[in-house]
N, CA, C and O of each residue as an XYZ file, in Angstrom:
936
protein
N      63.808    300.708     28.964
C      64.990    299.895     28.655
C      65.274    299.998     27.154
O      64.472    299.882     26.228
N      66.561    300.234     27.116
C      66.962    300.522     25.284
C      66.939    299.032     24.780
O      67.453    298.011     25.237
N      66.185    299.266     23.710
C      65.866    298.624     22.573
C      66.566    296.883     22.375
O      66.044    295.779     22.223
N      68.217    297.460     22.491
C      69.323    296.031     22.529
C      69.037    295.059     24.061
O      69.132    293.857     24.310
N      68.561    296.547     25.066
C      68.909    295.410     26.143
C      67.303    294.343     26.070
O      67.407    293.146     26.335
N      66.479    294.697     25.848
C      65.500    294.156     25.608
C      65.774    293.215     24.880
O      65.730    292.142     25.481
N      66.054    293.142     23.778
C      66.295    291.715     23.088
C      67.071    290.901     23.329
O      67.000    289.778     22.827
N      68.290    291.372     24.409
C      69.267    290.560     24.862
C      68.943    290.178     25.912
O      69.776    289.379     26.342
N      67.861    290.396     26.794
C      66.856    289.922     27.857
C      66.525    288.683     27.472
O      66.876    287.576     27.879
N      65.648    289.105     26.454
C      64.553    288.212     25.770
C      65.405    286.853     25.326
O      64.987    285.754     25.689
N      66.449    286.951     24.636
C      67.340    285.622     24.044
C      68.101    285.401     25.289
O      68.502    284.238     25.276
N      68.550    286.147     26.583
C      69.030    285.010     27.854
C      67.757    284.718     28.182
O      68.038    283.696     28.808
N      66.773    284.775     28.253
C      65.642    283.870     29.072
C      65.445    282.587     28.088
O      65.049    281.526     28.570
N      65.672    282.683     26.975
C      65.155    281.598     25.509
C      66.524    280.609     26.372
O      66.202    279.558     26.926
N      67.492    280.918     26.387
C      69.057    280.652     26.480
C      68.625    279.782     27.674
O      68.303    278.608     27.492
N      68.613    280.495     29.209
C      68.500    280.008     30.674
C      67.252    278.576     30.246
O      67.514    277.374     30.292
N      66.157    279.099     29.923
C      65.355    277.945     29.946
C      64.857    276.231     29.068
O      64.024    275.334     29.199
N      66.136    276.644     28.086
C      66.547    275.836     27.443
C      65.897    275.531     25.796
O      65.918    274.466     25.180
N      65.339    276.846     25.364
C      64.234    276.737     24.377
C      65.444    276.683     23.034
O      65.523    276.094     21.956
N      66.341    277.717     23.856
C      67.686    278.006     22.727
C      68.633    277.332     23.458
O      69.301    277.847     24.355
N      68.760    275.339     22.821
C      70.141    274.829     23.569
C      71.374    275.336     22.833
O      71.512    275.740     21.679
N      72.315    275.180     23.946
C      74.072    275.369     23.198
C      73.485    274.547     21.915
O      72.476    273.890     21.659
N      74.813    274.998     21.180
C      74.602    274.958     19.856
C      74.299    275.201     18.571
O      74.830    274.966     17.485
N      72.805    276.003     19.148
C      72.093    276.279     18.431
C      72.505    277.793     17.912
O      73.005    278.666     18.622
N      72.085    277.933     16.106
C      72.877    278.734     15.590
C      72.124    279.847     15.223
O      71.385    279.645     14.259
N      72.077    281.643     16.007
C      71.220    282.370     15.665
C      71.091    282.745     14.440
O      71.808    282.428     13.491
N      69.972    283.576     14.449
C      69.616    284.138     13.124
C      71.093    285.340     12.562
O      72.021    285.677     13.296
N      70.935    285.684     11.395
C      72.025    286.587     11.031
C      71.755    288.109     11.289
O      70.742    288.502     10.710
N      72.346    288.958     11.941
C      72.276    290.250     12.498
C      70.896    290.603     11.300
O      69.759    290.908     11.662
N      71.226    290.505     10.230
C      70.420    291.078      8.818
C      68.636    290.979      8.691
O      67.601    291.621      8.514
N      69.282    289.512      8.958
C      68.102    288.647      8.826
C      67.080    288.940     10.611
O      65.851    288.987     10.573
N      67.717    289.071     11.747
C      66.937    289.027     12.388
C      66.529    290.661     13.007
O      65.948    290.953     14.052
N      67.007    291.441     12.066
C      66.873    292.811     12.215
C      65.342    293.491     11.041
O      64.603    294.439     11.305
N      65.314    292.704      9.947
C      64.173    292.681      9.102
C      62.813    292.144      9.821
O      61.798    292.831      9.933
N      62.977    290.595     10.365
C      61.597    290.278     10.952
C      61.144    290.943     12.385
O      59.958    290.930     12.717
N      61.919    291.386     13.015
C      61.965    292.093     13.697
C      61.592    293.830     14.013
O      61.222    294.587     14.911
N      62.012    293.803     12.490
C      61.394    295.625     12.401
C      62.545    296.424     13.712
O      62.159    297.222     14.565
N      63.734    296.012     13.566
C      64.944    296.453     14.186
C      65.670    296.783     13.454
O      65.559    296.452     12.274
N      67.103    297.889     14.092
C      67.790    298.270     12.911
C      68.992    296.933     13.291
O      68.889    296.233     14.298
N      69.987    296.802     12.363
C      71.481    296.155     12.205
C      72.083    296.304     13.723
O      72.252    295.361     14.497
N      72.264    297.169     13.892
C      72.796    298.199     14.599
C      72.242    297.704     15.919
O      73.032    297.185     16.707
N      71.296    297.785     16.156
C      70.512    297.052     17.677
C      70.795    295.554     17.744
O      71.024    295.062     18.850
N      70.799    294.729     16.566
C      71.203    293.160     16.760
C      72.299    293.207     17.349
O      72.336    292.579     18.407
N      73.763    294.047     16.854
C      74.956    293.990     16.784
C      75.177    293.950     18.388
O      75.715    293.013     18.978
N      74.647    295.183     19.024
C      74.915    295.384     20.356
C      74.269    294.349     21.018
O      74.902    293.865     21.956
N      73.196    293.892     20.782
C      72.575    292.496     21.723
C      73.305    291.254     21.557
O      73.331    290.352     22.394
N      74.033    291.250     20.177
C      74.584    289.917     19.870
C      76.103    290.515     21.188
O      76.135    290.048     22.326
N      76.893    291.284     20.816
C      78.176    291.552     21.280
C      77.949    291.561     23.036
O      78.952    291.639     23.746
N      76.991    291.502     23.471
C      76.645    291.590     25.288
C      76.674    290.487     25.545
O      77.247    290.117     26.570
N      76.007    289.517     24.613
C      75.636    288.157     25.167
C      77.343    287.337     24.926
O      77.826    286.355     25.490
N      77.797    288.075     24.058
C      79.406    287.258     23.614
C      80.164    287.589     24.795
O      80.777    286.761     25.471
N      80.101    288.858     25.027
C      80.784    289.101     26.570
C      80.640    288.318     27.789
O      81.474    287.966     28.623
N      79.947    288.214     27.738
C      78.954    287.246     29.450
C      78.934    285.747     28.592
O      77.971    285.089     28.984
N      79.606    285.134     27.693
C      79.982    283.987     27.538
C      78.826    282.900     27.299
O      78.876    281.690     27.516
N      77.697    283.726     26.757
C      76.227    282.866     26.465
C      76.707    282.667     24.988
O      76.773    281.484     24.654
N      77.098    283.702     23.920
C      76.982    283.415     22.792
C      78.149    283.125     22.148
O      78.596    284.210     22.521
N      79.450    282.463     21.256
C      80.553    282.844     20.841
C      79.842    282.707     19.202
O      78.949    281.992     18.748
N      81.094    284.211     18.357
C      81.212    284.284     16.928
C      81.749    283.090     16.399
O      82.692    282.700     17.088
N      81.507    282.387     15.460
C      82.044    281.598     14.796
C      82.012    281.694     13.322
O      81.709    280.745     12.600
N      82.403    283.118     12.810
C      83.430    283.187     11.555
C      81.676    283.199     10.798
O      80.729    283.933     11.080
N      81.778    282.022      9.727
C      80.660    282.488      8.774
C      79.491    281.839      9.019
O      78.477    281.875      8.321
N      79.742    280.972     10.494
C      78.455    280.140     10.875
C      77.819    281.404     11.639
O      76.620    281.207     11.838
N      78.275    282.661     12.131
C      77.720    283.633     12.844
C      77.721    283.200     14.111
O      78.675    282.489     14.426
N      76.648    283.512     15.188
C      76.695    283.076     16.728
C      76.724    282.349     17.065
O      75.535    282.233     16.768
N      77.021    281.107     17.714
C      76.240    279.789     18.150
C      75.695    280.464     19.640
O      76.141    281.559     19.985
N      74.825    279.823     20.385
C      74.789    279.402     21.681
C      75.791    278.602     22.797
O      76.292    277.492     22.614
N      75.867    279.010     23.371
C      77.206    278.298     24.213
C      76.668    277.684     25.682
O      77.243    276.786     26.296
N      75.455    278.354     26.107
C      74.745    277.912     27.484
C      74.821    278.962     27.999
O      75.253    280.028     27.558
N      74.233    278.597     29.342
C      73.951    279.701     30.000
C      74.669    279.052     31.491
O      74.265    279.721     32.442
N      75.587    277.972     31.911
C      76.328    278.066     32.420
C      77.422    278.234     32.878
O      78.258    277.640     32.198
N      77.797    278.704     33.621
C      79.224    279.838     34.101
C      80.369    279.178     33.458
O      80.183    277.963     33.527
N      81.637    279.496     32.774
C      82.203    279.031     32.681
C      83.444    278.547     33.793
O      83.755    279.392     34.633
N      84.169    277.192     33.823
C      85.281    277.096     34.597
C      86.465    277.330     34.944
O      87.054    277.191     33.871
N      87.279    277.605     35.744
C      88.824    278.026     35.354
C      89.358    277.479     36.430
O      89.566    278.060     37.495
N      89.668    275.970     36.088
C      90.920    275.607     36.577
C      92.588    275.860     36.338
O      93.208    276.003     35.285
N      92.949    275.857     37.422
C      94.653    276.031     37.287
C      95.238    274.959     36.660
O      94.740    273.835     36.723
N      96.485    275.257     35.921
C      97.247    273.916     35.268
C      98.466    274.360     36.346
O      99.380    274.815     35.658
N      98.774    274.395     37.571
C      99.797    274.669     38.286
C     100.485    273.670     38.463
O     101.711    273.713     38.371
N      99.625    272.264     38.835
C      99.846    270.807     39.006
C      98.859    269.973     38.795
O      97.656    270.158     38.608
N      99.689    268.775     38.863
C      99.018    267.534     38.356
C      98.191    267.224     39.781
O      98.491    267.101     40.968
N      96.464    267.148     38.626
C      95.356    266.597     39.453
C      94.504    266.179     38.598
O      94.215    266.736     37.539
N      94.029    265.091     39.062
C      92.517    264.516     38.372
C      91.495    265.425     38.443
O      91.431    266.524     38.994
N      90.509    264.639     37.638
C      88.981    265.057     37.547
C      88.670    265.311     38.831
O      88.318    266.457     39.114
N      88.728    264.432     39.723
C      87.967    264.085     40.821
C      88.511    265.423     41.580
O      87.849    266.450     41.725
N      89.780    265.222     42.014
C      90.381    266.628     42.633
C      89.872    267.731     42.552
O      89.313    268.385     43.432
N      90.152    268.104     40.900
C      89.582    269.711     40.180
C      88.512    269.586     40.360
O      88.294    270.451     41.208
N      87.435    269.007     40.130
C      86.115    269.628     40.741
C      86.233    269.630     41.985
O      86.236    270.830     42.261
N      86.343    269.008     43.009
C      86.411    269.683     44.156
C      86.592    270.587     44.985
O      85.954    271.001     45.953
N      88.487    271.119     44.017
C      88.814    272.511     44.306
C      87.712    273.542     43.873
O      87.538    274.457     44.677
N      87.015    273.549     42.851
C      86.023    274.182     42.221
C      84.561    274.670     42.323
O      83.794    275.452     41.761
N      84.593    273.692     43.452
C      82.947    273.469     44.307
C      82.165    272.766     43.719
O      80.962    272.953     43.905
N      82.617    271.739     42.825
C      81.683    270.651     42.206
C      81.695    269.575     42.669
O      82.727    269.121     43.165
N      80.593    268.914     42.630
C      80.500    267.306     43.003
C      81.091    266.329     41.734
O      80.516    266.474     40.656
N      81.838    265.670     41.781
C      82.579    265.133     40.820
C      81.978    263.718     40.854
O      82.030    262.996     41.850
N      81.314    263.326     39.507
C      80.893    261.890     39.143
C      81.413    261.509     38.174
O      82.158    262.234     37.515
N      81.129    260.227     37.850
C      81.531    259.693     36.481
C      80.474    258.055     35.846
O      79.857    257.185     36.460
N      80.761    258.338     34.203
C      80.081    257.134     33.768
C      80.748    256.371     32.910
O      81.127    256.833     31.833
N      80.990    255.044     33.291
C      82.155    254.432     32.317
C      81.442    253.807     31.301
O      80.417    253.153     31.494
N      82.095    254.043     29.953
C      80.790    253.698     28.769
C      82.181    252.134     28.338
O      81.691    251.064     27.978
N      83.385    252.222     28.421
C      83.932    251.355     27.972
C      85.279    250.719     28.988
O      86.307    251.326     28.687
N      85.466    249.925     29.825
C      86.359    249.126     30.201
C      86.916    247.762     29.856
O      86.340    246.703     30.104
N      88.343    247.916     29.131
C      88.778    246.623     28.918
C      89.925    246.406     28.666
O      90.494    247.151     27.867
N      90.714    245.178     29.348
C      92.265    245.118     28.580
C      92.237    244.912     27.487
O      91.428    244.172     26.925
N      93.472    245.779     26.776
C      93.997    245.893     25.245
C      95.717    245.296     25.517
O      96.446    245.077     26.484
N      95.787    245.219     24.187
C      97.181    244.625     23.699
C      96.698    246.124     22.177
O      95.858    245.920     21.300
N      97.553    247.505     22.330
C      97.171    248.009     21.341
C      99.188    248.351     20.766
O      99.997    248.815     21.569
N      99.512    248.039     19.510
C     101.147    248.738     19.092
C     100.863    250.064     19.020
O     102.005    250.524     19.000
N     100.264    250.826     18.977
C     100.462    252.303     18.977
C     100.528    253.078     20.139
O     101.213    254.075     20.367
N      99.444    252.279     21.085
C      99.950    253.023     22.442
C     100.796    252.107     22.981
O     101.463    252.594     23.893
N     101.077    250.659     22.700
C     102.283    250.456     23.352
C     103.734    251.569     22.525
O     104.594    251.718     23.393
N     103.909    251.877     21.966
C     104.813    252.686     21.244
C     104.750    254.222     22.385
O     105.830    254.803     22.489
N     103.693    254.754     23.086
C     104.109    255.670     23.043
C     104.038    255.881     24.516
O     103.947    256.959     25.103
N     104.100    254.560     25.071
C     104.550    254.099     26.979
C     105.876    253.902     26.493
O     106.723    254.332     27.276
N     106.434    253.261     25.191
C     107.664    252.701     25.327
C     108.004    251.009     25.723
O     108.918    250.471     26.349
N     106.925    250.556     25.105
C     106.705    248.898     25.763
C     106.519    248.256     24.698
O     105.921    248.721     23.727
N     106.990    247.161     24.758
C     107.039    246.016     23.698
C     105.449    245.810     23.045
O     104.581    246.204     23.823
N     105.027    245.351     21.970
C     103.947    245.348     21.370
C     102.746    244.683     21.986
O     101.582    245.083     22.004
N     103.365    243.386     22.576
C     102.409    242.671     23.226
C     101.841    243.116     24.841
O     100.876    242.548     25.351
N     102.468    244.016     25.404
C     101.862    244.869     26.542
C     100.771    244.990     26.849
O     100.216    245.217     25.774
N      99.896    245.002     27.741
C      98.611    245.051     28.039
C      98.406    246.426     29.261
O      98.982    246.793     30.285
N      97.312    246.843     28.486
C      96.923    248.144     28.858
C      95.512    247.923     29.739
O      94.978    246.816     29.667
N      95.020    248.767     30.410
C      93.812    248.917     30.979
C      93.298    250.063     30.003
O      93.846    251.166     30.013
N      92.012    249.715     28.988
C      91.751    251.313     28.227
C      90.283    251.545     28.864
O      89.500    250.603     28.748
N      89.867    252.638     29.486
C      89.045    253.146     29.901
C      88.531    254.449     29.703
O      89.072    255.552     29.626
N      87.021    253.952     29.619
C      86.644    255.110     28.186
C      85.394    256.018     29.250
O      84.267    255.522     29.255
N      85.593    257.134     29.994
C      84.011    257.786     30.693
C      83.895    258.830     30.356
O      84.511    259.520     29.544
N      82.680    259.076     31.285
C      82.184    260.524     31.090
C      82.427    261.159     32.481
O      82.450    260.501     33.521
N      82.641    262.752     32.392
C      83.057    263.191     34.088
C      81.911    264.017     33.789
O      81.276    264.187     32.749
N      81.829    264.365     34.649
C      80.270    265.121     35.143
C      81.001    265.716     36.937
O      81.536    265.190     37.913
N      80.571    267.098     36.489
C      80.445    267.960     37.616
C      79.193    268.702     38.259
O      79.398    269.899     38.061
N      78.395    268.594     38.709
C      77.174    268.708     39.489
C      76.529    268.017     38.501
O      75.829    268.662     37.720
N      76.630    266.785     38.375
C      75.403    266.394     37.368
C      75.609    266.566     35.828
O      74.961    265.992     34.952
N      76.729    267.546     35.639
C      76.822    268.105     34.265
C      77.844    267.601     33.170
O      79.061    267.736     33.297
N      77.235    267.008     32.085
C      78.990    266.247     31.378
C      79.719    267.267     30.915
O      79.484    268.156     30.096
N      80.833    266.935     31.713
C      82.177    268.439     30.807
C      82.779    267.496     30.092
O      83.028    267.974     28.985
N      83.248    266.049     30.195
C      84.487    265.805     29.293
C      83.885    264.457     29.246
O      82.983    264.018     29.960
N      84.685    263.726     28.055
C      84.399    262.203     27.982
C      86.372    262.288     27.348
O      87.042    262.777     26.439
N      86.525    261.447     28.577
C      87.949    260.850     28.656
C      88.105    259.695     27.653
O      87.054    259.117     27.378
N      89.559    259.123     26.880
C      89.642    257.933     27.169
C      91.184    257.854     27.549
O      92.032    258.723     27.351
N      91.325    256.784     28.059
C      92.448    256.542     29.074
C      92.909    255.093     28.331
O      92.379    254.328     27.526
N      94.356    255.158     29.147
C      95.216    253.474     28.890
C      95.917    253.711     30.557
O      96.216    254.813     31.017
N      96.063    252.453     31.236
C      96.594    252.480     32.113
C      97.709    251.097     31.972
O      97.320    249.985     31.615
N      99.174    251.425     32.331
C     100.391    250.085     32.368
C     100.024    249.343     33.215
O      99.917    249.603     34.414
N      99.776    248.269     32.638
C      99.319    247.085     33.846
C     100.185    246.111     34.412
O      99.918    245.316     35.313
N     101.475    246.286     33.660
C     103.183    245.526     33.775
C     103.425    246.017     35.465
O     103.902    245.518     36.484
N     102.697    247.465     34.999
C     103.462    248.377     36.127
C     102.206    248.457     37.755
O     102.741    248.546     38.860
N     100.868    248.419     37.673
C      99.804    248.214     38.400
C      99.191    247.277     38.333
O      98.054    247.590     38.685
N      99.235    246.122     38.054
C      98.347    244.796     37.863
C      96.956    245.182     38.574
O      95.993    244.921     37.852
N      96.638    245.723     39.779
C      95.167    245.763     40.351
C      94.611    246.337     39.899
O      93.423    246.317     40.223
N      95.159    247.491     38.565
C      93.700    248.181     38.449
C      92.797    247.290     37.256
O      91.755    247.731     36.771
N      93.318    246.141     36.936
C      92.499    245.246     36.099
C      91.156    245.272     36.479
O      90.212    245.718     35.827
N      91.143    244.655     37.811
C      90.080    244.469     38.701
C      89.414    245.265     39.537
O      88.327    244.975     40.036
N      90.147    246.487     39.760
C      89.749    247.452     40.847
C      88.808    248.096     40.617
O      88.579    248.416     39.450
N      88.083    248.435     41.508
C      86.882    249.569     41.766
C      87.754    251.075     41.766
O      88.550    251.565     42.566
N      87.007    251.684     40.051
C      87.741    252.722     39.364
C      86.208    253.368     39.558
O      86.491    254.560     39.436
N      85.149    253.342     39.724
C      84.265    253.739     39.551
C      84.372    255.478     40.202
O      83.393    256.211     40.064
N      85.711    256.018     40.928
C      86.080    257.104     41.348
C      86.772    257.291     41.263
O      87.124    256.450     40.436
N      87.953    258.115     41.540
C      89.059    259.006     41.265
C      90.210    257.862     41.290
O      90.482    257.400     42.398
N      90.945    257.341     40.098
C      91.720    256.430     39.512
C      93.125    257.031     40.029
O      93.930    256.164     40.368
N      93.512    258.228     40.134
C      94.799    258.510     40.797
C      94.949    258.186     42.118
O      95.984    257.719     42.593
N      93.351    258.558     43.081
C      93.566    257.866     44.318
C      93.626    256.604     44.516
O      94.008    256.216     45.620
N      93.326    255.817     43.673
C      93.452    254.416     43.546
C      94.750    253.617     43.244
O      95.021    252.449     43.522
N      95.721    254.879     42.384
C      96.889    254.177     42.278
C      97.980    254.385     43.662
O      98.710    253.648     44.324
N      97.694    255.509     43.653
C      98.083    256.165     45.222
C      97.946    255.159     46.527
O      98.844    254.843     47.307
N      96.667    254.780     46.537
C      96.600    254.200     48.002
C      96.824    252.878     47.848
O      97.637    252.283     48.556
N      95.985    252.178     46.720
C      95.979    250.627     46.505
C      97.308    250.288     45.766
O      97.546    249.086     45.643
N      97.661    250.635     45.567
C      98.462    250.593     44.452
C     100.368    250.630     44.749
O     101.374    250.005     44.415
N      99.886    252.028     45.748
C     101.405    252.750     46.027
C     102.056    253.331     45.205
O     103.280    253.393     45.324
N     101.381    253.919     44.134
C     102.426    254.196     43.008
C     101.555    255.986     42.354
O     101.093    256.278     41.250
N     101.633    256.538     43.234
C     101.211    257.970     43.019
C     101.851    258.417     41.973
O     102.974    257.997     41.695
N     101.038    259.596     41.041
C     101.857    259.816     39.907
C     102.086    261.417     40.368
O     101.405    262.258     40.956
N     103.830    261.350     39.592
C     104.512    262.820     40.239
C     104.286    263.806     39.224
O     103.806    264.933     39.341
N     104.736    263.166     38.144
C     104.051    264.379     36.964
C     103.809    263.973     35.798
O     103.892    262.758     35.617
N     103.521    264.652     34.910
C     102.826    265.094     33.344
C     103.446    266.099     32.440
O     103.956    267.199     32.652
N     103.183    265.158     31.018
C     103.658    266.155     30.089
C     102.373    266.212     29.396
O     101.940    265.151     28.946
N     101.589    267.448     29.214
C     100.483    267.350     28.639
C     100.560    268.484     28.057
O     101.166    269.476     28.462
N      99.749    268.329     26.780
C      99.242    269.358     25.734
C      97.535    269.815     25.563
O      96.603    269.049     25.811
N      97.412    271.037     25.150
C      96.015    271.618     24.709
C      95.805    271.451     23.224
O      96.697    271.705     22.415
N      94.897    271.123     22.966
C      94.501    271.550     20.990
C      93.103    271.855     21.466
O      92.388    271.668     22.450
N      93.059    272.647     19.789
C      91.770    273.028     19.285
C      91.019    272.175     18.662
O      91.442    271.936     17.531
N      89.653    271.374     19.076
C      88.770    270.592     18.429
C      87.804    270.833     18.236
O      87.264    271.681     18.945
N      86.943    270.080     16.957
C      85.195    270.055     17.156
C      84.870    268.439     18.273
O      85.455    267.402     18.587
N      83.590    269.126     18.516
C      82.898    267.689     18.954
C      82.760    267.012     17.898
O      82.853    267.474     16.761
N      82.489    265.670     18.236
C      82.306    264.771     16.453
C      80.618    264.152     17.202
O      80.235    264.231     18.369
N      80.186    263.788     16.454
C      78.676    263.596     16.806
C      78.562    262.987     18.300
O      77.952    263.664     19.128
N      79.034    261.927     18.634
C      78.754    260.893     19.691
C      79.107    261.901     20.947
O      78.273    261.867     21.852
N      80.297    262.852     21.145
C      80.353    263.637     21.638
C      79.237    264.915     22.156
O      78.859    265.375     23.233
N      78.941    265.201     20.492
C      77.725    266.345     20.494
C      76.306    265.703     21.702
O      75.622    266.362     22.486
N      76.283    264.135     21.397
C      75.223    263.664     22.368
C      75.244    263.758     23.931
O      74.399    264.104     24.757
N      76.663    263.274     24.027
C      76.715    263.607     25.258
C      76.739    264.795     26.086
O      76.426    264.875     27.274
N      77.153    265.713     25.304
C      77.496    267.010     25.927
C      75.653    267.918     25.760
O      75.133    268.962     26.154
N      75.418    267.196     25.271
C      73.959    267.924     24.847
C      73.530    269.057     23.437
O      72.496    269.595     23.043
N      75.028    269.024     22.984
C      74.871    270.059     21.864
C      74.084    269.740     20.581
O      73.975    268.626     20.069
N      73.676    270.627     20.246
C      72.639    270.595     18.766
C      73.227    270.913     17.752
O      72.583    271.066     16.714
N      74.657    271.103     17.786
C      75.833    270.829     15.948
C      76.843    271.075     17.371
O      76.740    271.555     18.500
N      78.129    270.240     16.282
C      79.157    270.573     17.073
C      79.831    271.903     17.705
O      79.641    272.845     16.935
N      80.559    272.284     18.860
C      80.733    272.775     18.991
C      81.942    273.173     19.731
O      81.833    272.617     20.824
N      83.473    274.114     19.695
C      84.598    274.114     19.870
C      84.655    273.279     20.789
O      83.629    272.996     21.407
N      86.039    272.608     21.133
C      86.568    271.919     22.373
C      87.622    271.866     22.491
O      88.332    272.126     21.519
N      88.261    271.467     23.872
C      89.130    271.490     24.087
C      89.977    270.063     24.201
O      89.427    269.094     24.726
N      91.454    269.959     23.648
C      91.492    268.329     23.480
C      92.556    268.242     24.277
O      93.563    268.755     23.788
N      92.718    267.649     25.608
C      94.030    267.607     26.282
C      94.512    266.559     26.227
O      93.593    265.744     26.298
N      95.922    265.819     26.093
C      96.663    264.599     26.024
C      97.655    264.846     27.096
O      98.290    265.891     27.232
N      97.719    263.949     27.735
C      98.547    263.594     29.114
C      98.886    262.617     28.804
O      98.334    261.777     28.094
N     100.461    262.616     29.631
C     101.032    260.938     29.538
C     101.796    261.458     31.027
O     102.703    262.282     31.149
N     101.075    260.653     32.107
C     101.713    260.466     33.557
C     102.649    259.896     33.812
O     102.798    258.904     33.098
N     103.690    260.112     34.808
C     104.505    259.173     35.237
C     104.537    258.441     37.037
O     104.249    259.343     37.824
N     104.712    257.579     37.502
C     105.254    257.646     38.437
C     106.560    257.120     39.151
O     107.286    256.626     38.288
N     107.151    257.039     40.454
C     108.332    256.878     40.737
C     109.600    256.115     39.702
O     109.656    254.897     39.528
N     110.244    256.781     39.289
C     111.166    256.041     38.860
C     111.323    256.332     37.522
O     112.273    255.848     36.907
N     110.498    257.077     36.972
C     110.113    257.446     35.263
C     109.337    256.606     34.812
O     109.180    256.636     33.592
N     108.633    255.642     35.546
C     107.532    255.069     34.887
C     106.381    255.835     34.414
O     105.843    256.767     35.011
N     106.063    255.354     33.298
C     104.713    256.303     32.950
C     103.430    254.978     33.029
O     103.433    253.751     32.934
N     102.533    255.922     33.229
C     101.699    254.866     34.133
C     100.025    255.413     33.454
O      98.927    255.054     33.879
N     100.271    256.245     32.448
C      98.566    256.897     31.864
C      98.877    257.698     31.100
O      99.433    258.782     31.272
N      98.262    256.812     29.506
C      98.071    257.928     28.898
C      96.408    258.219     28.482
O      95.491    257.399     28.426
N      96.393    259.239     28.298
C      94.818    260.075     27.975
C      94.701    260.973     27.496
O      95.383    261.994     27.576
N      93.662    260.715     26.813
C      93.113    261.798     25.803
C      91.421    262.365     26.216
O      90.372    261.742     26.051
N      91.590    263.548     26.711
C      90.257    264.167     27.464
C      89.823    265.277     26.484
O      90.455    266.244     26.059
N      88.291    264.768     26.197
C      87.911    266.523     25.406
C      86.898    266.922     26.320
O      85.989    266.255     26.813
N      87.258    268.338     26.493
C      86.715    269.161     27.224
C      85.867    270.363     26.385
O      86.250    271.167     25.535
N      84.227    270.068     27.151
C      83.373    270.851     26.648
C      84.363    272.460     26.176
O      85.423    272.707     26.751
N      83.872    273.262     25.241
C      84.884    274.126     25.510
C      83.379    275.579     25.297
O      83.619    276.620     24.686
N      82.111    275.319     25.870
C      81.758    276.307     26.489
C      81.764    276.346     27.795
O      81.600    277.505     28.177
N      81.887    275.563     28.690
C      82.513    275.572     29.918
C      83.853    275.614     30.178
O      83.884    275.469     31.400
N      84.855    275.709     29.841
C      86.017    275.274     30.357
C      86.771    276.642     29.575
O      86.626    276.948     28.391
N      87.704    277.436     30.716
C      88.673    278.122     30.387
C      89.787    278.292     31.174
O      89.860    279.068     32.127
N      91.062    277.220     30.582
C      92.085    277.103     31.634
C      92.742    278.511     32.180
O      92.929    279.381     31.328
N      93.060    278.758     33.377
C      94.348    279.604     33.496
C      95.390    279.262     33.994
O      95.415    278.591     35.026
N      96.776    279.766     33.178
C      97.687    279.442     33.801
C      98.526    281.033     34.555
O      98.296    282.185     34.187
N      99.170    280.747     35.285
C     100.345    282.057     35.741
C     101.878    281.982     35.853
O     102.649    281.485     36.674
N     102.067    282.915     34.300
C     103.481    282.517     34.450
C     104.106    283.827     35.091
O     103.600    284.942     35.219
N     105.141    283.438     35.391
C     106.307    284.606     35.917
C     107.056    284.956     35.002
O     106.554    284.933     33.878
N     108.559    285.418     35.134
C     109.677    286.016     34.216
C     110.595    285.222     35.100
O     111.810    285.242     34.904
């Protein structure tokens, strides 16, 4: 076995068994080509295999990080669906952990439902987990002018089916955006990372019947797991 694939063996087994978590930031082609008694040239190709197969990404002058050694995801943005949904379509078991539930009276997100200052929101703050695994920590506002039950309701699962059935007030669509983020520490914990690492930051604001908007949220998504696709036409 040539020389690169051997070492690129050797760092997915470090990778798979968790010795090297995401995050973690390799040595520099230079540097790990000297203790090694390797040339440049052999790092380069072991580093560039593992970037392919989505274990390692470049990051400019920090060099490699670790990214994991699990598969990445690709959900469709075709239509509007929850957490709960998309993993399903996906073959995941979809859980969740709510770290914060509570009514607010907030002016900034009342400003951007379009509601008088004193408005009261449902803000709900979790973690989604797909087989066990945290991809995103949400936080949410839900119109309570417009749903009064979900004050009280058992959200502990998929909150769209809840507005849907209990509720009656299914949401038809979304205007949502992607950005580019870091994790910020509290994040880094949850996700398991050892320094921050890229993410993905989506903002949704739902509506249902009538032009009511009924959720807004702000979801960051691990972004070594997660790679949306979309398909456009002409």
């Amino acid at each position: 076995m040539p020389l690169y694939q051997q070492l690129e063996q050797q760092l997915e087994d470090l990778i798979r068994d968790g010795t090297l978590p995401a995050g973690t930031v390799l040595p520099a082609e230079r540097q790990l080509a000297e203790s090694l008694g390797l040339s440049r040239a052999t790092i380069q190709r072991a580093y560039h295999t593992l970037r392919q197969r989505d274990l390692v990404a470049a990051q400019g002058r920090l060099g490699f990080l670790i990214q994991g050694a699990s598969a990445r995801l690709h959900p469709g943005m075709d239509r509007l669906k929850g957490f709960t949904e998309e993993m399903r379509l996906l073959g995941k078991v979809p859980s969740s952990r709510i770290l914060e539930r509570k009514v607010v009276s907030d002016r900034s997100i009342a400003s951007i439902f379009g509601l008088p200052s004193p408005a009261r929101f449902l803000k709900l703050v979790r973690v989604r987990y797909g087989d066990g695994v945290p991809l995103s920590r949400e936080v949410a506002w839900y119109n309570l002018s417009a749903a009064p039950d979900l004050e009280h309701g058992d959200l502990s699962g998929s909150v769209y089916t809840f507005l849907a059935d209990r509720c009656r007030l299914p949401l038809i669509y979304c205007d949502q955006t992607v950005e580019a983020t870091m994790a910020n520490e509290e994040e880094c914990e949850i996700f398991g990372f050892a320094q921050p690492l890229p993410c993905l930051l989506i903002k949704r604001r739902s509506y249902t019947h009538g032009e009511v908007m009924m959720e807004y949220v702000e979801g960051l998504f691990r972004g070594d797991a997660y790679s949306y696709r979309l398909r456009l036409g002409t």
